[in-house]
Amino acid sequence: MTAKIPGPNARKIISRMRRYAYDSTFMYPLVIANGHDCTIEDLDGNRFLDFTSNIGACPLGYSHPDVLEVLAEYSTSGTHKIAGQDFYSKEHAEFVVELASILPRRFKVFLINSGAEAVENAIKIAYRRMGPLPGVSCHGAFHGRTLGALTFTSSKPVHKYNFPELPVIRIKFCTSDSDAEVDAVEPLLKENKVAFILTETVQGEGGYNVASKKFIGALRRSATKYGVPLILDEVQSGVGHTGRWWAFEHYGVEPDIMSAAKALQVGATAYRRELEPRDRSALSSTWGGGSRIDMAVGARTIRVIRRDRLLDNATRMGGILRKGLREFVGKKGVSDVRGLGLMIGLEFETRQRREKKIAELFRAGLLTLGAGQKALRIIPPLVITREEVEQGLEILSSVLSRN
Ligand SMILES: Cc1ncc(COP(=O)(O)O)c(C=O)c1O
């Protein structure tokens, strides 16, 4: 570690960024230079153990030999980026075949650029079928920031101020089977015509809140009963972080439409084939399915997760992490730990305490993120080892025990 973080090289980049770029959601002064396994190195040679996996987007960590092999294959390709919904490529075909192998049976896929657009196209598929009726979504949800998806996001006011909304009915996201509103969607659908129900099963940005089984079961049952598509947003939870390919597998349900991105390397909307828009060009985008490298890395990522049993690793390492973190609950401002697999939230009593600890962890060499109002989010790469888990717990223990 340099004596002062950020070091001189990082400081130079950050000052350029502040001068010329929008000051977005940067958490701390980390300028990524490279990485190996679960370690990220900054421009000044400082090394950080990564408990963020770039918000779930780097499930194989960094410099994974399989990923490097794919990148090497494309290092001489001058057609790595194409108009992927206008021209075919073998990577597109191979990627959707690989993706289909982990989706519910008979689902089809539309590729797009980002998580928000994966949600955007999920709701478009539902609107196409149902008409421009209100959509149902949950308080505390995060579905992205494009204007359609943003309507159904409600995790922080800063995302929404002065932006117009589509018609929406918001319901409580129930985390306990004994919640009085756990079955509230049934009377709601009886009284209102709606275009879709959209939810995460584990709220990501909203604070790593795990939905109650009864709640998701009630959404599924009522959606089927009233013929309303159930859209499950797996952008953050999908492709392994909960210890299953999809978080909804923990609930014994399947969606009608779903969104994925991040760990998949490519944004994707997947749907029951009966819901496919009948007219061919209802959905498209220049770059949707257009990065041949991303699709090749995405297909390889799925194969590596399967080959190296990384879902089991996520379950095991997540269990060790949660057990270790439970030791901190009730001490020094930590009030709760929750999550599934390697998607773990550590709740603080105050937001200030959470912010202070994220900054201190950064300086001690551990990358974590905030989620919701007061939670610290832990979502390490799926390749994390027991030694790295223990190293992370040691740093957490030393930082959390300070005042
Ligand atoms: C559940 C969920 N949906 C949608 C999105 C939006 O994805 P993107 O940032 O790629 O647009 C996110 C991003 O964090 C997410 O967590």
Short mmCIF file of C-alpha atoms and ligand atoms in Angstrom, two decimals, residues 55 114-117 119 142-145 200 204-205 233-236 261-262, ligand 1:
data_model
loop_
_atom_site.label_atom_id
_atom_site.label_comp_id
_atom_site.label_asym_id
_atom_site.label_seq_id
_atom_site.Cartn_x
_atom_site.Cartn_y
_atom_site.Cartn_z
CA ILE A 55 -21.32 -5.17 -8.36
CA SER A 114 -27.41 -3.19 -19.98
CA GLY A 115 -29.42 -4.38 -17.03
CA ALA A 116 -31.83 -1.45 -17.26
CA GLU A 117 -32.47 -2.23 -20.92
CA VAL A 119 -35.77 -4.74 -17.72
CA PHE A 142 -34.09 -1.22 -8.18
CA HIS A 143 -34.67 -2.05 -11.84
CA GLY A 144 -32.34 0.46 -13.51
CA ARG A 145 -32.38 4.08 -14.59
CA GLU A 200 -36.42 -8.93 -7.60
CA GLY A 204 -29.99 -5.53 -4.63
CA GLU A 205 -29.61 -1.75 -4.47
CA ASP A 233 -35.30 -9.17 -12.34
CA GLU A 234 -32.12 -11.24 -11.97
CA VAL A 235 -29.70 -8.54 -13.10
CA GLN A 236 -27.80 -8.54 -9.78
CA ALA A 261 -26.97 -8.73 -17.18
CA LYS A 262 -23.89 -8.06 -15.01
C1 LIG B 1 -31.78 -5.76 -10.01
C2 LIG B 1 -31.21 -4.77 -10.98
N1 LIG B 1 -31.90 -4.47 -12.09
C3 LIG B 1 -31.42 -3.61 -13.00
C4 LIG B 1 -30.20 -2.99 -12.83
C5 LIG B 1 -29.66 -2.03 -13.85
O1 LIG B 1 -28.57 -2.59 -14.48
P1 LIG B 1 -27.55 -1.62 -15.30
O2 LIG B 1 -26.84 -0.82 -14.28
O3 LIG B 1 -26.67 -2.58 -16.05
O4 LIG B 1 -28.39 -0.79 -16.20
C6 LIG B 1 -29.46 -3.26 -11.67
C7 LIG B 1 -28.17 -2.60 -11.43
O5 LIG B 1 -27.63 -2.57 -10.37
C8 LIG B 1 -29.98 -4.18 -10.73
O6 LIG B 1 -29.32 -4.47 -9.60
#
